Amino acid sequence: MGRAFVYVILGGGVAAGYAALEFTRRGVSQGELCIISEEPVPPYERPALSKGYLLPEAPARLPSFHTCVGANEERLTPKWYKEHGIELVLGTRVKSADVKRKTLLTAAGETISYKILIIATGARALKLEEFGVSGSNAENVCYLRDLADADRLVNVMQSCAGGNAVVIGGGYIGMECAASLVINKINVTMVFPEAHFMARLFTPKIASYYEDYYKSKGVKFIKGTVLSSFDMDSNGKVTAVNLRDGSRLPVDMVVVGIGIRPNTSLFEGQLTLEKGGIKVNGRMRTSNSSVYAVGDVAAFPVQLFGETRRLEHVDSARKSARHAVAAIMEPNKTDDFDYLPFFYSRVFTLSWQFYGDNAGEVVHFGDYSGSTIGAYWVSKGHLVGSFLEGGSKEDYEAIAKATKLKPAIEDLTELERQGLGFALTV
Ligand code: FAD
Ligand code: NDP
């Protein structure tokens, strides 16, 4: 038993939604395109799950954040897919793929064949068990990757009002969930192995700006250590967190954000992998000419840096997906993907954006006791990265443009003196 499509998108997350919109704009015919997703709902803007979705008042709920509202585009509801003749195969996990035969086998036993496949399987949250700690299944331990996780987190938060939470991990999930927990009137302690949070992007100076803000909201930090075990009650609920440094923290709930792994397993041994992801060329095409990969799972050449990178951010998922569709539908009119990495976050009333690469020497600017701060990264005599907190739309556009231009920087002291003014006049 089986169905056949010209185009199949495997995965129904952010990249899938933007790819679908691009297919319709470039003239896909009714019945040609199918999206297969393990999730029970059509593609949505995943960033909402750690922000608006967790608000105690007027929280964001579907259908308000289906793709592609995050890029101020159309909102693709189930009706939209129907009207465009796009088959949504939801609540369906693909359990194996055969790229030679061009088939996918679903967990329900259906074979779906394609002429062109776009892999958009994203990533999964790393579990504590992968670091030798058990207890992930306890009812008050939460992860956050999909809608089901977000619903669970909301329920656990609501049952712990006024209680204590430990957030394990000092990355994006840790930072955004800690803020949401505080907004929900829960006392938060963040635990992470590094010297400061967001260690892979923030400098110590930037991190301490945010950590001071978090401290002013009552958040406590325990740095340089990791979880060693949980204490459980007879119902299997975590009652305390034991850390490797010997400390013990009584808890009502735990949120874990310790990184992700791209969902590549269906294609291991069939496609070339690099940097933990599926390697693609500048047209998002894999080592098999009928298979493309986009979003978190794809490792693609970033022209600006002259090397292959895998990025785990929404802007890259949106744009790589659109680029793959352009390359598939109009190969002669489509150049190689020329992407400027863009990351952002919003916590409490704060909001930052980062463009480019955080390599080389750092020049901080702005008033680190005020509300607008920033930094530039300079590598091999050129501006390669820019960070800004508290900027206007024009300011963010300016740092993006300046970073893309990669101007030569001769004098770091002068760059520091000019600060944001440098990007505004470049
Ligand atoms: P995903 O959106 O993860 O979609 C993958 C899809 O594939 C899922 O629907 C999954 O169920 C499906 N799938 C996987 N394997 C199979 C299979 N075998 N069979 C069927 N279906 C399968 N980035 C930012 O830049 N800014 C933010 O503020 C931000 N906030 C975030 C908040 C949260 C809570 C999370 C989890 C991520 C956030 N991100 C943010 C990252 C961003 O959401 C991801 O980079 C983006 O979702 C990647 O898109 P994707 O389509 O590649 O993968
Ligand atoms: P991150 O990779 O951002 O951060 C993981 C953090 O956990 C790091 O600080 C890491 O330290 C730490 N860590 C690793 N192992 C352990 C351990 N055993 N105990 C304690 N801490 C540990 O991943 P997240 O889980 O925060 O985010 C998941 C995904 O969601 C990412 O792809 C992220 O980009 C995305 N996301 C993006 C957002 C945004 O862009 N605004 C918002 C929310 C999610 P180390 O660095 O030493 O490994």
XYZ file of C-alpha atoms and ligand atoms in Angstrom:
527
model
C 0.000 0.000 0.000
C 1.403 3.432 -0.767
C 1.143 6.919 -2.175
C 3.397 8.778 -4.584
C 4.185 12.496 -4.727
C 6.481 14.650 -6.784
C 7.747 16.486 -3.702
C 7.805 15.203 -0.142
C 8.897 17.258 2.864
C 9.890 14.985 5.734
C 9.253 16.845 9.009
C 6.539 19.377 9.749
C 8.345 22.110 11.648
C 9.427 25.644 10.829
C 11.370 24.780 7.681
C 8.491 22.696 6.295
C 6.034 25.594 6.637
C 8.294 28.055 4.824
C 9.089 25.482 2.132
C 5.362 24.906 1.549
C 4.721 28.634 1.126
C 7.599 28.907 -1.336
C 6.344 25.902 -3.324
C 2.934 27.545 -3.766
C 4.525 30.836 -4.797
C 6.567 29.064 -7.437
C 3.589 27.176 -8.811
C 3.312 23.686 -7.327
C 0.234 21.844 -8.647
C -2.537 20.345 -6.520
C -1.574 16.888 -5.248
C 2.133 17.215 -6.023
C 3.373 18.092 -2.515
C 3.116 16.174 0.736
C 4.375 17.003 4.256
C 4.880 14.137 6.687
C 5.144 15.062 10.350
C 5.236 13.240 13.624
C 3.464 16.208 15.199
C -0.345 16.287 15.154
C -0.590 19.887 13.896
C 0.625 21.704 10.766
C 3.912 23.657 10.942
C 4.122 26.378 13.585
C 6.643 28.959 14.757
C 8.581 26.934 17.346
C 10.127 30.035 19.050
C 6.681 30.881 20.474
C 6.876 27.821 22.738
C 9.443 29.330 25.102
C 8.000 32.842 24.982
C 4.313 33.733 24.373
C 3.133 30.159 24.994
C 4.376 30.249 28.595
C 2.832 33.579 29.594
C 0.414 33.437 32.538
C -1.884 36.049 30.925
C -3.218 35.775 27.369
C -0.763 33.077 26.300
C -0.182 32.399 22.604
C -2.081 29.352 21.356
C -2.548 27.753 17.960
C -3.779 28.563 15.405
C -2.308 32.046 16.048
C 1.335 31.056 15.472
C 1.272 28.689 12.542
C 4.020 29.451 10.053
C 4.669 31.820 8.427
C 3.552 34.603 10.798
C 7.033 34.823 12.312
C 8.303 36.421 9.110
C 5.171 38.560 8.690
C 3.914 36.242 5.966
C 0.674 34.328 5.508
C -0.573 32.107 8.327
C -0.793 28.601 6.929
C -3.782 26.957 8.617
C -5.068 23.434 7.837
C -7.543 25.149 5.460
C -4.683 26.806 3.569
C -2.981 23.448 2.922
C -6.292 21.993 1.737
C -6.959 24.910 -0.599
C -3.497 24.546 -2.112
C -3.824 20.786 -2.567
C -0.953 20.040 -0.195
C -1.297 16.690 1.546
C -0.605 16.871 5.285
C 0.262 13.490 6.730
C 0.258 14.394 10.422
C 0.839 12.356 13.568
C 2.956 10.065 11.430
C 6.540 9.064 12.123
C 8.721 7.927 9.265
C 10.681 4.952 10.530
C 12.926 4.230 7.565
C 14.048 5.806 4.304
C 15.516 4.325 1.147
C 17.104 7.047 -0.948
C 17.984 4.647 -3.783
C 14.370 3.565 -4.167
C 13.090 7.064 -3.245
C 10.723 5.746 -0.613
C 9.837 6.463 3.007
C 8.183 3.909 5.271
C 5.879 5.240 7.980
C 5.407 3.695 11.426
C 1.865 2.808 10.295
C 3.351 0.691 7.489
C 2.613 3.001 4.531
C 5.227 3.497 1.826
C 5.354 7.048 0.480
C 7.454 7.603 -2.619
C 8.878 10.845 -3.986
C 10.729 12.264 -6.935
C 12.326 14.958 -4.762
C 12.691 14.745 -0.982
C 13.340 17.660 1.388
C 14.599 16.500 4.774
C 13.374 18.908 7.452
C 13.511 16.654 10.488
C 15.049 19.249 12.815
C 16.470 18.003 16.063
C 15.610 16.310 19.325
C 16.348 17.516 22.840
C 19.262 15.760 24.530
C 18.139 13.742 27.549
C 19.793 13.643 30.966
C 20.206 9.897 30.536
C 22.742 10.641 27.786
C 24.856 12.230 30.539
C 24.375 9.303 32.912
C 21.540 10.776 35.029
C 18.160 9.044 35.221
C 14.783 10.620 35.955
C 13.747 12.332 32.694
C 10.359 10.612 32.833
C 9.419 12.027 36.246
C 6.170 13.977 36.013
C 7.744 17.257 37.164
C 10.819 17.135 34.884
C 10.231 19.123 31.683
C 11.991 19.406 28.343
C 10.937 21.824 25.611
C 11.059 21.000 21.930
C 7.482 20.648 20.719
C 3.903 21.550 21.490
C 3.331 18.485 23.674
C 6.378 19.455 25.774
C 5.082 23.037 26.043
C 1.639 21.878 27.227
C 3.298 19.676 29.811
C 5.517 22.531 30.980
C 2.491 24.840 31.327
C 0.636 22.214 33.413
C 3.603 21.573 35.678
C 4.201 25.332 36.109
C 0.575 25.904 37.030
C 0.764 23.199 39.697
C 3.884 24.816 41.226
C 2.900 28.476 41.632
C 5.060 30.024 44.346
C 7.302 26.934 44.367
C 10.916 26.250 43.424
C 12.266 25.315 40.026
C 15.746 24.270 38.993
C 16.688 24.998 35.389
C 19.439 22.695 34.132
C 21.482 24.237 31.300
C 22.588 27.775 30.594
C 21.795 27.944 26.883
C 18.780 29.315 25.015
C 16.174 27.060 26.631
C 17.615 27.704 30.074
C 17.682 31.446 29.609
C 14.201 31.783 28.090
C 12.487 29.245 30.360
C 14.036 30.757 33.495
C 12.507 34.114 32.528
C 9.110 32.511 31.838
C 9.152 30.666 35.159
C 9.859 33.917 37.014
C 6.986 35.602 35.166
C 4.836 32.701 36.429
C 5.936 33.517 40.001
C 8.171 30.504 40.454
C 11.539 30.777 42.263
C 14.320 29.819 39.886
C 17.837 28.471 40.334
C 19.855 27.973 37.159
C 22.551 25.292 37.146
C 25.102 24.974 34.362
C 28.672 23.800 33.858
C 30.149 26.984 32.372
C 31.407 30.156 34.049
C 28.464 32.155 32.662
C 25.333 31.495 30.725
C 25.083 31.452 26.897
C 28.778 30.611 26.984
C 29.000 29.753 23.307
C 27.832 33.202 22.187
C 28.025 35.723 25.019
C 31.268 37.222 26.260
C 31.655 37.285 30.077
C 30.771 40.993 29.982
C 27.570 40.479 27.995
C 26.612 37.489 30.136
C 27.094 39.418 33.370
C 24.785 42.177 32.049
C 21.988 39.590 31.655
C 22.874 37.664 34.806
C 22.616 40.875 36.837
C 19.198 41.477 35.324
C 18.123 37.910 36.167
C 19.454 38.320 39.714
C 17.371 41.494 40.065
C 14.360 39.287 39.244
C 15.357 36.835 41.982
C 17.064 34.164 39.847
C 19.948 32.331 41.566
C 22.920 30.884 39.685
C 24.984 27.808 40.469
C 27.785 27.661 37.937
C 30.583 25.275 37.108
C 28.734 22.124 38.117
C 26.216 19.634 36.760
C 23.390 17.507 38.020
C 24.407 14.174 39.521
C 21.029 12.706 40.598
C 17.427 13.375 41.591
C 15.723 12.503 44.877
C 12.267 11.071 44.145
C 9.182 10.570 46.287
C 7.110 7.385 46.244
C 4.997 8.764 43.344
C 8.080 9.179 41.156
C 8.122 12.951 41.525
C 11.452 14.735 41.866
C 11.765 16.342 45.314
C 15.392 17.484 45.185
C 18.255 17.939 42.766
C 21.729 16.750 43.787
C 24.653 18.461 42.137
C 28.139 17.146 41.535
C 29.553 19.882 43.807
C 27.711 18.222 46.695
C 24.842 20.686 47.035
C 21.199 19.578 47.252
C 18.328 21.788 46.071
C 14.729 20.993 47.104
C 12.460 21.431 44.053
C 8.872 21.410 42.874
C 9.865 21.192 39.229
C 12.869 20.894 36.907
C 13.362 22.252 33.389
C 16.141 20.696 31.309
C 17.739 22.428 28.298
C 21.081 20.776 27.652
C 21.277 20.959 23.884
C 19.981 19.069 20.878
C 20.995 16.424 18.349
C 19.890 16.738 14.716
C 17.532 13.990 13.538
C 19.813 12.377 10.975
C 19.442 8.700 11.898
C 17.139 7.742 8.982
C 19.845 8.768 6.537
C 23.057 7.623 8.215
C 24.977 5.412 5.794
C 22.922 6.768 2.861
C 23.880 10.452 2.754
C 27.095 12.298 3.617
C 27.062 13.821 7.097
C 29.153 16.682 8.467
C 29.185 18.591 11.753
C 26.494 16.302 13.099
C 24.109 17.218 10.287
C 23.330 16.237 6.706
C 25.867 17.854 4.413
C 24.414 19.953 1.599
C 25.817 22.216 -1.084
C 24.911 25.862 -1.683
C 21.620 24.732 -3.240
C 20.759 22.718 -0.109
C 21.223 19.492 -2.086
C 22.636 16.453 -0.268
C 25.050 13.843 -1.627
C 22.017 12.312 -3.389
C 20.755 14.523 -6.227
C 17.068 13.867 -5.424
C 17.388 14.749 -1.744
C 17.662 18.188 -0.127
C 18.090 19.071 3.559
C 17.126 22.288 5.348
C 16.851 23.796 8.828
C 18.511 22.462 11.992
C 19.430 19.147 10.350
C 21.407 20.658 7.442
C 25.123 21.482 7.434
C 25.557 24.046 4.669
C 28.355 26.241 3.295
C 28.204 29.676 4.927
C 29.839 31.853 2.290
C 30.610 34.643 4.732
C 32.927 32.334 6.692
C 34.075 30.083 3.869
C 33.109 26.944 5.792
C 30.285 24.515 6.389
C 28.154 25.159 9.474
C 25.026 23.726 11.011
C 22.864 26.431 12.562
C 20.075 25.835 15.094
C 18.025 28.971 14.599
C 14.720 29.876 13.100
C 15.875 32.425 10.530
C 18.241 29.876 9.029
C 15.432 27.261 8.946
C 13.099 29.673 7.147
C 15.609 30.913 4.597
C 17.329 27.585 3.883
C 13.905 26.024 3.250
C 12.912 28.738 0.804
C 16.270 28.489 -0.898
C 15.967 24.726 -1.373
C 12.560 25.159 -3.018
C 13.923 27.885 -5.311
C 16.818 25.597 -6.294
C 14.405 22.716 -6.964
C 11.789 24.662 -8.925
C 14.003 27.181 -10.740
C 17.517 25.716 -10.764
C 18.807 27.991 -13.519
C 17.722 31.156 -11.753
C 18.994 30.178 -8.300
C 22.468 30.990 -7.020
C 24.186 29.392 -4.063
C 22.686 30.242 -0.668
C 24.345 33.390 0.658
C 23.326 33.507 4.296
C 24.158 35.895 7.118
C 23.725 33.965 10.407
C 21.141 35.672 12.613
C 20.252 34.706 16.195
C 17.949 36.512 18.619
C 16.177 36.138 21.904
C 13.588 37.942 23.997
C 13.444 37.588 27.778
C 11.508 39.709 30.274
C 11.518 43.140 28.613
C 14.946 42.554 27.076
C 15.590 41.756 23.446
C 18.839 41.140 21.554
C 19.995 40.295 18.067
C 23.270 38.867 16.821
C 24.550 38.689 13.238
C 27.554 36.892 11.794
C 30.206 35.019 13.730
C 31.538 35.426 17.259
C 35.150 34.797 16.256
C 38.266 36.875 16.876
C 38.673 39.869 19.159
C 35.693 41.504 20.877
C 34.991 45.200 21.198
C 32.170 46.073 23.602
C 30.191 49.284 23.272
C 27.228 51.000 24.859
C 26.323 51.610 28.477
C 26.578 48.327 30.380
C 24.740 49.898 33.304
C 21.983 51.136 30.967
C 19.588 49.653 28.458
C 21.504 49.568 25.157
C 24.632 47.425 24.974
C 26.538 45.890 22.135
C 29.671 44.195 20.868
C 31.560 43.696 17.629
C 33.787 40.752 16.765
C 36.808 41.456 14.574
C 38.721 38.637 12.922
C 41.682 38.936 10.549
C 41.181 42.697 10.376
C 37.489 42.559 9.417
C 34.196 42.951 11.243
C 32.636 39.468 11.372
C 29.995 39.660 14.097
C 27.710 42.176 15.815
C 25.550 41.954 18.925
C 23.011 44.514 20.123
C 20.588 44.625 23.054
C 17.867 47.252 23.240
C 18.249 48.644 19.712
C 15.621 50.105 17.375
C 14.585 48.409 14.123
C 16.967 50.730 12.264
C 19.828 49.899 14.638
C 19.378 46.169 14.067
C 19.205 46.669 10.313
C 22.417 48.688 10.531
C 24.392 46.027 12.441
C 23.120 43.344 10.037
C 24.180 45.381 7.015
C 27.568 46.267 8.501
C 28.284 42.632 9.349
C 27.325 41.471 5.882
C 29.717 44.012 4.349
C 32.620 42.724 6.502
C 34.393 46.123 6.531
C 38.117 46.330 7.331
C 38.805 47.433 10.905
C 42.183 49.002 11.554
C 41.736 50.458 15.003
C 39.782 48.593 17.686
C 39.908 51.556 20.057
C 38.318 53.770 17.423
C 35.654 51.103 16.782
C 34.898 51.054 20.492
C 34.678 54.851 20.557
C 32.241 54.908 17.632
C 30.149 52.040 19.033
C 26.772 51.675 17.370
C 27.590 54.796 15.336
C 30.049 52.711 13.324
C 27.307 50.393 12.042
C 24.961 53.317 11.410
C 27.444 55.043 9.123
C 29.251 52.131 7.449
P 11.797 21.680 13.625
O 11.062 22.956 13.699
O 12.293 21.065 14.892
O 10.857 20.619 12.883
C 11.219 19.279 12.700
C 9.967 18.493 12.446
O 10.299 17.200 11.957
C 9.109 18.266 13.683
O 7.783 18.528 13.367
C 9.330 16.789 13.989
O 8.244 16.191 14.659
C 9.483 16.238 12.588
N 10.162 14.946 12.488
C 11.413 14.630 12.894
N 11.697 13.338 12.614
C 10.587 12.838 12.007
C 10.246 11.551 11.494
N 11.107 10.529 11.525
N 9.022 11.386 10.963
C 8.131 12.402 10.911
N 8.407 13.644 11.388
C 9.615 13.847 11.922
N 15.437 30.011 17.101
C 15.618 31.344 17.004
O 16.350 31.789 16.116
N 15.009 32.207 17.851
C 14.212 31.784 18.854
O 13.696 32.591 19.623
C 14.010 30.385 19.005
N 13.231 29.908 19.996
C 13.078 28.558 20.132
C 12.291 28.077 21.186
C 12.141 26.725 21.390
C 11.298 26.224 22.529
C 12.793 25.813 20.515
C 12.638 24.323 20.740
C 13.562 26.273 19.473
C 13.708 27.659 19.269
N 14.480 28.167 18.234
C 14.651 29.509 18.090
C 15.101 27.271 17.248
C 14.168 27.081 16.039
O 12.863 26.839 16.471
C 14.684 25.930 15.197
O 15.935 26.325 14.671
C 13.717 25.599 14.078
O 12.501 25.132 14.608
C 14.312 24.549 13.153
O 13.363 24.253 12.171
P 13.326 22.813 11.475
O 12.151 22.812 10.578
O 14.666 22.479 10.964
O 13.056 21.790 12.679
P 22.055 25.078 23.944
O 23.005 24.336 23.116
O 21.743 26.504 23.660
O 22.526 25.065 25.455
C 22.723 23.890 26.180
C 23.328 24.261 27.509
O 23.334 23.157 28.386
C 24.756 24.725 27.387
O 24.952 25.735 28.343
C 25.507 23.449 27.726
O 26.825 23.630 28.130
C 24.662 22.963 28.868
N 24.849 21.574 29.192
C 25.270 20.575 28.388
N 25.291 19.418 29.088
C 24.888 19.699 30.340
C 24.696 18.924 31.510
N 24.946 17.610 31.554
N 24.235 19.547 32.617
C 23.989 20.872 32.602
N 24.157 21.646 31.525
C 24.592 21.065 30.400
O 20.728 24.178 23.923
P 19.289 24.431 24.557
O 18.882 23.113 25.104
O 19.298 25.602 25.441
O 18.411 24.784 23.294
C 17.966 23.740 22.420
C 17.782 24.249 21.016
O 16.738 25.177 20.985
C 19.008 24.928 20.426
O 19.111 24.514 19.098
C 18.668 26.386 20.471
O 19.252 27.085 19.395
C 17.156 26.350 20.325
N 16.551 27.507 20.970
C 16.863 28.723 20.467
C 16.340 29.843 21.037
C 16.725 31.156 20.453
O 17.417 31.176 19.432
N 16.293 32.268 21.030
C 15.403 29.776 22.165
C 15.169 28.444 22.637
C 15.732 27.344 22.038
P 28.024 23.449 27.037
O 27.972 24.656 26.195
O 29.226 23.346 27.899
O 27.739 22.183 26.276
